Amino acid sequence: MSKILVKKSGALKGRVEVSGSKNAVLPLLAATLLTGEECVIADVPDLKDVEVMCKLLESFGASVSFDKEKKKIRVKAEKITTSEAPCELVKLMRASVVAMGPILARTGKAKVPLPGGCAIGDRPINLHLKGFHAMGADVETKEDEEQSGYVQAVCKQLKGAEIYLDNPSVGATENLMMAAVLAKGTTVIENAAEEPEIVDLANYLNKMGANVKGAGTDLIKIEGVKKLHGANHAVIPDRIEAGTFMLAAAITKGDILITNMLPNHVRPVIAKLRECGVVVEDTDEGLRVSVKRQILRATDIKTLPYPGFPTDMQPQFMTFLTTVSGPSVVQETVFENRFMHIKELKKMKATIIARGRRAIVAGGSKLEGAKVRATDLRAGAALILAGLAAKGETEISDIYHIERGYDGICGKLTALGANIKIVP
Ligand code: UD1
């Protein structure tokens, strides 16, 4: 098993380019299953999760080619040969569940083992299923003999429905949008997620001939169409990767120019960094994040669905808060168990007290290198940041979580002057 070794690094300096968004590209790839014609997705990040999604598309009968050099994936799902997703792929990546909507819409049946992925809470899919059911599908959830369950949805022809999501789930909004584009009639998704990845997916579906309106608001309206056609699309930049580099600049008191990013997508991170005294400038070339003062102030954060502070930036921001002057409160309202990094940060001499979904970060900690474990993707990124600021060496294990979602993070940080390497 490979590990990441990080040594205390001085102020990171230079320019870094953000890759295409992991959370946008996965549903875009799933959407290519909605047509038999060729689709080309560009600006694709080189990630384990993308490889898993490609294998998943192939398992349904699609032909897929990934030109990593050109960052392009071509998919042609001329014939769907099965409606069942293989367990070994779904276990590797929870986001596989977004293939359910397109497969159901295209074949009238979708069967998926209950998902794995990051262990941040139970992560149910009841809202996805509630939506399929409202659209006329018979939905069945079963435990098999190995106690790893599966869900199945069957329907001759999906029909438009009014669906209210009890909370604005990103995955459910995407899945239901993709099911609804080929349904008969109009579907309305109320309390829909408003994340930029939803807008990117809606834009792509519309390029394929769908009729989706309102993406980016909490009310999405989809008029079903009979057929979709192939279309090309470039993935939006990864706002969480961008945010992670912003935090790398902040925690090392560096000066980084981040290119290929959309500052509008990271407004809460910009606002919170500014509250701490970090300088964030929107320049013609990119977003420049720098620290010009010795002492940075504490601030409280509370995660919320977009456009609130992203839960996917909470572990990284909390890590930064351990190093600034004064205490802060971090509230996690999106996931019920997203504080696993705290145990690891404590090994690095951070002082944090967690009570339920609330943590008090003492601030002013002098972090020290330690042997730590990446418990999930963003926790792994947080530990890299901690390692950059900590005295001595930090050894991070279970780095497959990090490789799932960050395209070449060690190389990019090294180019900025970080002392970081992957060791087999
Ligand atoms: C997506 C992102 C993930 C991000 C999350 C929240 C991808 C591949 N992943 O995950 O990086 O952290 O959005 O921004 O895009 N829930 C239910 N029932 C459901 C579905 C969700 O109760 O059927 C709950 C979840 O348990 C969680 C909350 O809703 O507490 C948000 O989850 P959701 O928005 O669905 O996250 P994902 O789509 O899994």
PDB file of N, CA and C and ligand atoms in Angstrom, residues 21-27 49 93-98 118 120-130 165-174 193 195 197-198 239-240 304-306 309-313 332-338 357 377-378 404, ligand 1:
ATOM      1  N   SER A  21     -13.733  19.000 -12.639  1.00  0.00           N
ATOM      2  CA  SER A  21     -14.397  18.635 -11.384  1.00  0.00           C
ATOM      3  C   SER A  21     -14.757  17.146 -11.312  1.00  0.00           C
ATOM      4  N   LYS A  22     -14.307  16.518 -10.242  1.00  0.00           N
ATOM      5  CA  LYS A  22     -14.668  15.105  -9.999  1.00  0.00           C
ATOM      6  C   LYS A  22     -16.188  14.949  -9.879  1.00  0.00           C
ATOM      7  N   ASN A  23     -16.782  15.801  -9.078  1.00  0.00           N
ATOM      8  CA  ASN A  23     -18.217  15.614  -8.810  1.00  0.00           C
ATOM      9  C   ASN A  23     -19.087  16.002 -10.000  1.00  0.00           C
ATOM     10  N   ALA A  24     -18.508  16.751 -10.954  1.00  0.00           N
ATOM     11  CA  ALA A  24     -19.268  17.064 -12.173  1.00  0.00           C
ATOM     12  C   ALA A  24     -19.095  15.957 -13.205  1.00  0.00           C
ATOM     13  N   VAL A  25     -17.863  15.450 -13.337  1.00  0.00           N
ATOM     14  CA  VAL A  25     -17.616  14.513 -14.440  1.00  0.00           C
ATOM     15  C   VAL A  25     -18.330  13.179 -14.227  1.00  0.00           C
ATOM     16  N   LEU A  26     -18.511  12.759 -12.982  1.00  0.00           N
ATOM     17  CA  LEU A  26     -19.115  11.433 -12.752  1.00  0.00           C
ATOM     18  C   LEU A  26     -20.558  11.378 -13.269  1.00  0.00           C
ATOM     19  N   PRO A  27     -21.430  12.324 -12.886  1.00  0.00           N
ATOM     20  CA  PRO A  27     -22.782  12.288 -13.473  1.00  0.00           C
ATOM     21  C   PRO A  27     -22.797  12.568 -14.978  1.00  0.00           C
ATOM     22  N   ASP A  49     -11.714   7.503  -9.362  1.00  0.00           N
ATOM     23  CA  ASP A  49     -13.175   7.473  -9.480  1.00  0.00           C
ATOM     24  C   ASP A  49     -13.620   7.540 -10.944  1.00  0.00           C
ATOM     25  N   MET A  93     -17.081   2.817  -5.385  1.00  0.00           N
ATOM     26  CA  MET A  93     -17.461   4.216  -5.562  1.00  0.00           C
ATOM     27  C   MET A  93     -18.960   4.408  -5.404  1.00  0.00           C
ATOM     28  N   ARG A  94     -19.324   5.134  -4.377  1.00  0.00           N
ATOM     29  CA  ARG A  94     -20.722   5.379  -4.069  1.00  0.00           C
ATOM     30  C   ARG A  94     -21.449   6.103  -5.205  1.00  0.00           C
ATOM     31  N   ALA A  95     -20.714   6.999  -5.887  1.00  0.00           N
ATOM     32  CA  ALA A  95     -21.346   7.800  -6.940  1.00  0.00           C
ATOM     33  C   ALA A  95     -21.836   6.932  -8.105  1.00  0.00           C
ATOM     34  N   SER A  96     -21.485   5.634  -8.116  1.00  0.00           N
ATOM     35  CA  SER A  96     -21.993   4.725  -9.157  1.00  0.00           C
ATOM     36  C   SER A  96     -23.513   4.743  -9.195  1.00  0.00           C
ATOM     37  N   VAL A  97     -24.112   5.093  -8.072  1.00  0.00           N
ATOM     38  CA  VAL A  97     -25.571   5.059  -7.989  1.00  0.00           C
ATOM     39  C   VAL A  97     -26.218   6.043  -8.981  1.00  0.00           C
ATOM     40  N   VAL A  98     -25.453   7.046  -9.450  1.00  0.00           N
ATOM     41  CA  VAL A  98     -26.053   7.985 -10.420  1.00  0.00           C
ATOM     42  C   VAL A  98     -26.243   7.361 -11.799  1.00  0.00           C
ATOM     43  N   CYS A 118     -16.988   6.870   0.359  1.00  0.00           N
ATOM     44  CA  CYS A 118     -16.504   7.491   1.593  1.00  0.00           C
ATOM     45  C   CYS A 118     -17.424   7.145   2.762  1.00  0.00           C
ATOM     46  N   ILE A 120     -18.714   8.539   5.235  1.00  0.00           N
ATOM     47  CA  ILE A 120     -19.153   9.690   6.021  1.00  0.00           C
ATOM     48  C   ILE A 120     -20.650   9.581   6.282  1.00  0.00           C
ATOM     49  N   GLY A 121     -20.935   8.851   7.334  1.00  0.00           N
ATOM     50  CA  GLY A 121     -22.344   8.670   7.694  1.00  0.00           C
ATOM     51  C   GLY A 121     -22.969   7.535   6.901  1.00  0.00           C
ATOM     52  N   ASP A 122     -24.245   7.344   7.108  1.00  0.00           N
ATOM     53  CA  ASP A 122     -24.968   6.248   6.468  1.00  0.00           C
ATOM     54  C   ASP A 122     -25.122   6.461   4.966  1.00  0.00           C
ATOM     55  N   ARG A 123     -25.237   7.695   4.573  1.00  0.00           N
ATOM     56  CA  ARG A 123     -25.419   8.070   3.175  1.00  0.00           C
ATOM     57  C   ARG A 123     -26.500   7.236   2.480  1.00  0.00           C
ATOM     58  N   PRO A 124     -27.731   7.387   2.927  1.00  0.00           N
ATOM     59  CA  PRO A 124     -28.818   6.610   2.319  1.00  0.00           C
ATOM     60  C   PRO A 124     -29.138   7.105   0.901  1.00  0.00           C
ATOM     61  N   ILE A 125     -29.940   6.319   0.158  1.00  0.00           N
ATOM     62  CA  ILE A 125     -30.366   6.765  -1.179  1.00  0.00           C
ATOM     63  C   ILE A 125     -31.893   6.781  -1.269  1.00  0.00           C
ATOM     64  N   ASN A 126     -32.534   6.933  -0.090  1.00  0.00           N
ATOM     65  CA  ASN A 126     -33.996   6.889  -0.057  1.00  0.00           C
ATOM     66  C   ASN A 126     -34.637   7.960  -0.944  1.00  0.00           C
ATOM     67  N   LEU A 127     -33.990   9.118  -1.068  1.00  0.00           N
ATOM     68  CA  LEU A 127     -34.595  10.194  -1.870  1.00  0.00           C
ATOM     69  C   LEU A 127     -34.523   9.883  -3.365  1.00  0.00           C
ATOM     70  N   HIS A 128     -33.440   9.211  -3.781  1.00  0.00           N
ATOM     71  CA  HIS A 128     -33.347   8.773  -5.184  1.00  0.00           C
ATOM     72  C   HIS A 128     -34.530   7.830  -5.465  1.00  0.00           C
ATOM     73  N   LEU A 129     -34.714   6.882  -4.527  1.00  0.00           N
ATOM     74  CA  LEU A 129     -35.730   5.842  -4.734  1.00  0.00           C
ATOM     75  C   LEU A 129     -37.148   6.413  -4.671  1.00  0.00           C
ATOM     76  N   LYS A 130     -37.328   7.370  -3.751  1.00  0.00           N
ATOM     77  CA  LYS A 130     -38.642   8.022  -3.642  1.00  0.00           C
ATOM     78  C   LYS A 130     -39.001   8.681  -4.981  1.00  0.00           C
ATOM     79  N   LEU A 165     -37.861  16.896  -2.567  1.00  0.00           N
ATOM     80  CA  LEU A 165     -36.750  16.247  -1.858  1.00  0.00           C
ATOM     81  C   LEU A 165     -36.724  16.746  -0.410  1.00  0.00           C
ATOM     82  N   ASP A 166     -36.713  15.815   0.531  1.00  0.00           N
ATOM     83  CA  ASP A 166     -36.746  16.214   1.943  1.00  0.00           C
ATOM     84  C   ASP A 166     -35.504  17.004   2.328  1.00  0.00           C
ATOM     85  N   ASN A 167     -34.389  16.689   1.684  1.00  0.00           N
ATOM     86  CA  ASN A 167     -33.261  17.613   1.745  1.00  0.00           C
ATOM     87  C   ASN A 167     -32.621  17.682   0.365  1.00  0.00           C
ATOM     88  N   PRO A 168     -31.936  18.801   0.094  1.00  0.00           N
ATOM     89  CA  PRO A 168     -31.477  19.016  -1.286  1.00  0.00           C
ATOM     90  C   PRO A 168     -30.273  18.147  -1.638  1.00  0.00           C
ATOM     91  N   SER A 169     -30.519  16.862  -1.814  1.00  0.00           N
ATOM     92  CA  SER A 169     -29.447  15.908  -2.108  1.00  0.00           C
ATOM     93  C   SER A 169     -28.908  16.132  -3.527  1.00  0.00           C
ATOM     94  N   VAL A 170     -27.593  16.209  -3.612  1.00  0.00           N
ATOM     95  CA  VAL A 170     -26.933  16.411  -4.907  1.00  0.00           C
ATOM     96  C   VAL A 170     -27.165  15.180  -5.798  1.00  0.00           C
ATOM     97  N   GLY A 171     -26.834  14.003  -5.253  1.00  0.00           N
ATOM     98  CA  GLY A 171     -26.946  12.765  -6.034  1.00  0.00           C
ATOM     99  C   GLY A 171     -28.386  12.496  -6.469  1.00  0.00           C
ATOM    100  N   ALA A 172     -29.344  12.728  -5.558  1.00  0.00           N
ATOM    101  CA  ALA A 172     -30.740  12.455  -5.906  1.00  0.00           C
ATOM    102  C   ALA A 172     -31.199  13.416  -6.998  1.00  0.00           C
ATOM    103  N   THR A 173     -30.830  14.690  -6.882  1.00  0.00           N
ATOM    104  CA  THR A 173     -31.219  15.669  -7.913  1.00  0.00           C
ATOM    105  C   THR A 173     -30.672  15.234  -9.275  1.00  0.00           C
ATOM    106  N   GLU A 174     -29.400  14.796  -9.300  1.00  0.00           N
ATOM    107  CA  GLU A 174     -28.791  14.389 -10.577  1.00  0.00           C
ATOM    108  C   GLU A 174     -29.475  13.139 -11.139  1.00  0.00           C
ATOM    109  N   ALA A 193     -31.091  20.302  -5.236  1.00  0.00           N
ATOM    110  CA  ALA A 193     -29.748  20.825  -4.935  1.00  0.00           C
ATOM    111  C   ALA A 193     -29.400  21.888  -5.968  1.00  0.00           C
ATOM    112  N   GLU A 195     -26.085  22.998  -6.512  1.00  0.00           N
ATOM    113  CA  GLU A 195     -24.632  22.979  -6.721  1.00  0.00           C
ATOM    114  C   GLU A 195     -24.257  23.243  -8.191  1.00  0.00           C
ATOM    115  N   GLU A 197     -22.360  21.644 -10.000  1.00  0.00           N
ATOM    116  CA  GLU A 197     -22.295  20.372 -10.735  1.00  0.00           C
ATOM    117  C   GLU A 197     -23.671  20.010 -11.310  1.00  0.00           C
ATOM    118  N   ILE A 198     -24.733  20.459 -10.638  1.00  0.00           N
ATOM    119  CA  ILE A 198     -26.094  20.214 -11.142  1.00  0.00           C
ATOM    120  C   ILE A 198     -26.315  21.046 -12.413  1.00  0.00           C
ATOM    121  N   ARG A 239     -14.150  22.893  -7.915  1.00  0.00           N
ATOM    122  CA  ARG A 239     -14.135  23.966  -6.909  1.00  0.00           C
ATOM    123  C   ARG A 239     -13.528  23.486  -5.585  1.00  0.00           C
ATOM    124  N   ILE A 240     -13.604  22.184  -5.323  1.00  0.00           N
ATOM    125  CA  ILE A 240     -13.053  21.688  -4.054  1.00  0.00           C
ATOM    126  C   ILE A 240     -11.521  21.571  -4.155  1.00  0.00           C
ATOM    127  N   LEU A 304     -23.192  23.917   4.820  1.00  0.00           N
ATOM    128  CA  LEU A 304     -24.568  23.972   4.322  1.00  0.00           C
ATOM    129  C   LEU A 304     -24.579  23.549   2.857  1.00  0.00           C
ATOM    130  N   PRO A 305     -25.738  23.168   2.339  1.00  0.00           N
ATOM    131  CA  PRO A 305     -25.805  22.942   0.896  1.00  0.00           C
ATOM    132  C   PRO A 305     -25.426  24.236   0.155  1.00  0.00           C
ATOM    133  N   TYR A 306     -24.997  24.102  -1.104  1.00  0.00           N
ATOM    134  CA  TYR A 306     -24.633  25.253  -1.924  1.00  0.00           C
ATOM    135  C   TYR A 306     -25.791  26.262  -1.969  1.00  0.00           C
ATOM    136  N   PHE A 309     -21.342  27.150   2.947  1.00  0.00           N
ATOM    137  CA  PHE A 309     -19.957  26.654   3.032  1.00  0.00           C
ATOM    138  C   PHE A 309     -19.943  25.150   2.738  1.00  0.00           C
ATOM    139  N   PRO A 310     -19.109  24.691   1.775  1.00  0.00           N
ATOM    140  CA  PRO A 310     -19.188  23.287   1.347  1.00  0.00           C
ATOM    141  C   PRO A 310     -18.662  22.303   2.394  1.00  0.00           C
ATOM    142  N   THR A 311     -19.425  21.242   2.615  1.00  0.00           N
ATOM    143  CA  THR A 311     -18.968  20.195   3.534  1.00  0.00           C
ATOM    144  C   THR A 311     -17.651  19.590   3.044  1.00  0.00           C
ATOM    145  N   ASP A 312     -17.447  19.571   1.725  1.00  0.00           N
ATOM    146  CA  ASP A 312     -16.214  19.003   1.183  1.00  0.00           C
ATOM    147  C   ASP A 312     -14.977  19.862   1.468  1.00  0.00           C
ATOM    148  N   MET A 313     -15.167  21.049   2.040  1.00  0.00           N
ATOM    149  CA  MET A 313     -14.022  21.886   2.446  1.00  0.00           C
ATOM    150  C   MET A 313     -13.879  21.950   3.964  1.00  0.00           C
ATOM    151  N   GLU A 332     -20.972  20.891  11.366  1.00  0.00           N
ATOM    152  CA  GLU A 332     -21.210  20.092  10.155  1.00  0.00           C
ATOM    153  C   GLU A 332     -22.699  19.766  10.099  1.00  0.00           C
ATOM    154  N   THR A 333     -23.414  20.374   9.159  1.00  0.00           N
ATOM    155  CA  THR A 333     -24.863  20.124   9.122  1.00  0.00           C
ATOM    156  C   THR A 333     -25.270  19.217   7.959  1.00  0.00           C
ATOM    157  N   VAL A 334     -24.342  18.922   7.042  1.00  0.00           N
ATOM    158  CA  VAL A 334     -24.736  18.135   5.858  1.00  0.00           C
ATOM    159  C   VAL A 334     -24.632  16.624   6.131  1.00  0.00           C
ATOM    160  N   PHE A 335     -23.500  16.191   6.679  1.00  0.00           N
ATOM    161  CA  PHE A 335     -23.321  14.763   6.994  1.00  0.00           C
ATOM    162  C   PHE A 335     -23.255  14.573   8.504  1.00  0.00           C
ATOM    163  N   GLU A 336     -23.738  13.424   8.955  1.00  0.00           N
ATOM    164  CA  GLU A 336     -23.806  13.227  10.416  1.00  0.00           C
ATOM    165  C   GLU A 336     -22.516  12.683  10.997  1.00  0.00           C
ATOM    166  N   ASN A 337     -21.583  12.246  10.147  1.00  0.00           N
ATOM    167  CA  ASN A 337     -20.358  11.654  10.695  1.00  0.00           C
ATOM    168  C   ASN A 337     -19.154  12.102   9.863  1.00  0.00           C
ATOM    169  N   ARG A 338     -18.922  13.414   9.868  1.00  0.00           N
ATOM    170  CA  ARG A 338     -17.822  13.890   9.040  1.00  0.00           C
ATOM    171  C   ARG A 338     -16.746  14.574   9.871  1.00  0.00           C
ATOM    172  N   ARG A 357     -22.260  17.050  16.036  1.00  0.00           N
ATOM    173  CA  ARG A 357     -21.872  17.662  14.754  1.00  0.00           C
ATOM    174  C   ARG A 357     -21.183  19.003  14.930  1.00  0.00           C
ATOM    175  N   LEU A 377     -11.838  10.918   1.526  1.00  0.00           N
ATOM    176  CA  LEU A 377     -11.151  11.751   0.534  1.00  0.00           C
ATOM    177  C   LEU A 377     -10.715  13.126   1.066  1.00  0.00           C
ATOM    178  N   ARG A 378     -11.673  13.890   1.589  1.00  0.00           N
ATOM    179  CA  ARG A 378     -11.336  15.264   2.001  1.00  0.00           C
ATOM    180  C   ARG A 378     -10.561  15.272   3.306  1.00  0.00           C
ATOM    181  N   ARG A 404      -8.653   8.896  -5.263  1.00  0.00           N
ATOM    182  CA  ARG A 404      -9.996   8.843  -5.840  1.00  0.00           C
ATOM    183  C   ARG A 404     -10.411  10.207  -6.382  1.00  0.00           C
TER     184      ARG A 404
HETATM  185  C1  UD1 B   1     -22.280  14.788  -3.217  1.00  0.00           C
HETATM  186  C2  UD1 B   1     -20.809  14.873  -3.477  1.00  0.00           C
HETATM  187  C3  UD1 B   1     -20.034  14.917  -2.174  1.00  0.00           C
HETATM  188  C4  UD1 B   1     -20.563  16.042  -1.292  1.00  0.00           C
HETATM  189  C5  UD1 B   1     -22.068  15.957  -1.143  1.00  0.00           C
HETATM  190  C6  UD1 B   1     -22.664  17.150  -0.400  1.00  0.00           C
HETATM  191  C7  UD1 B   1     -20.570  13.660  -5.570  1.00  0.00           C
HETATM  192  C8  UD1 B   1     -20.047  12.467  -6.278  1.00  0.00           C
HETATM  193  N1  UD1 B   1     -20.401  13.711  -4.256  1.00  0.00           N
HETATM  194  O1  UD1 B   1     -22.513  13.566  -2.524  1.00  0.00           O
HETATM  195  O2  UD1 B   1     -18.661  15.135  -2.485  1.00  0.00           O
HETATM  196  O3  UD1 B   1     -19.961  15.943  -0.033  1.00  0.00           O
HETATM  197  O4  UD1 B   1     -22.702  15.905  -2.427  1.00  0.00           O
HETATM  198  O5  UD1 B   1     -22.295  18.333  -1.003  1.00  0.00           O
HETATM  199  O6  UD1 B   1     -21.087  14.571  -6.187  1.00  0.00           O
HETATM  200  N2  UD1 B   1     -29.334  11.974   1.863  1.00  0.00           N
HETATM  201  C9  UD1 B   1     -30.456  11.324   2.288  1.00  0.00           C
HETATM  202  N3  UD1 B   1     -31.127  10.533   1.389  1.00  0.00           N
HETATM  203  C10 UD1 B   1     -30.733  10.406   0.108  1.00  0.00           C
HETATM  204  C11 UD1 B   1     -29.593  11.104  -0.329  1.00  0.00           C
HETATM  205  C12 UD1 B   1     -28.919  11.890   0.576  1.00  0.00           C
HETATM  206  O7  UD1 B   1     -30.843  11.397   3.449  1.00  0.00           O
HETATM  207  O8  UD1 B   1     -31.386   9.697  -0.659  1.00  0.00           O
HETATM  208  C13 UD1 B   1     -28.585  12.810   2.821  1.00  0.00           C
HETATM  209  C14 UD1 B   1     -27.159  12.306   3.032  1.00  0.00           C
HETATM  210  O9  UD1 B   1     -27.110  11.300   3.997  1.00  0.00           O
HETATM  211  C15 UD1 B   1     -26.471  13.572   3.473  1.00  0.00           C
HETATM  212  C16 UD1 B   1     -27.184  14.673   2.694  1.00  0.00           C
HETATM  213  O10 UD1 B   1     -28.405  14.105   2.263  1.00  0.00           O
HETATM  214  O11 UD1 B   1     -26.645  13.762   4.842  1.00  0.00           O
HETATM  215  C17 UD1 B   1     -26.432  15.190   1.494  1.00  0.00           C
HETATM  216  O12 UD1 B   1     -26.105  14.112   0.652  1.00  0.00           O
HETATM  217  P1  UD1 B   1     -26.028  14.275  -0.932  1.00  0.00           P
HETATM  218  O13 UD1 B   1     -26.201  15.706  -1.290  1.00  0.00           O
HETATM  219  O14 UD1 B   1     -26.915  13.273  -1.555  1.00  0.00           O
HETATM  220  O15 UD1 B   1     -24.531  13.868  -1.204  1.00  0.00           O
HETATM  221  P2  UD1 B   1     -23.978  12.992  -2.375  1.00  0.00           P
HETATM  222  O16 UD1 B   1     -24.743  13.239  -3.624  1.00  0.00           O
HETATM  223  O17 UD1 B   1     -23.827  11.601  -1.894  1.00  0.00           O
END
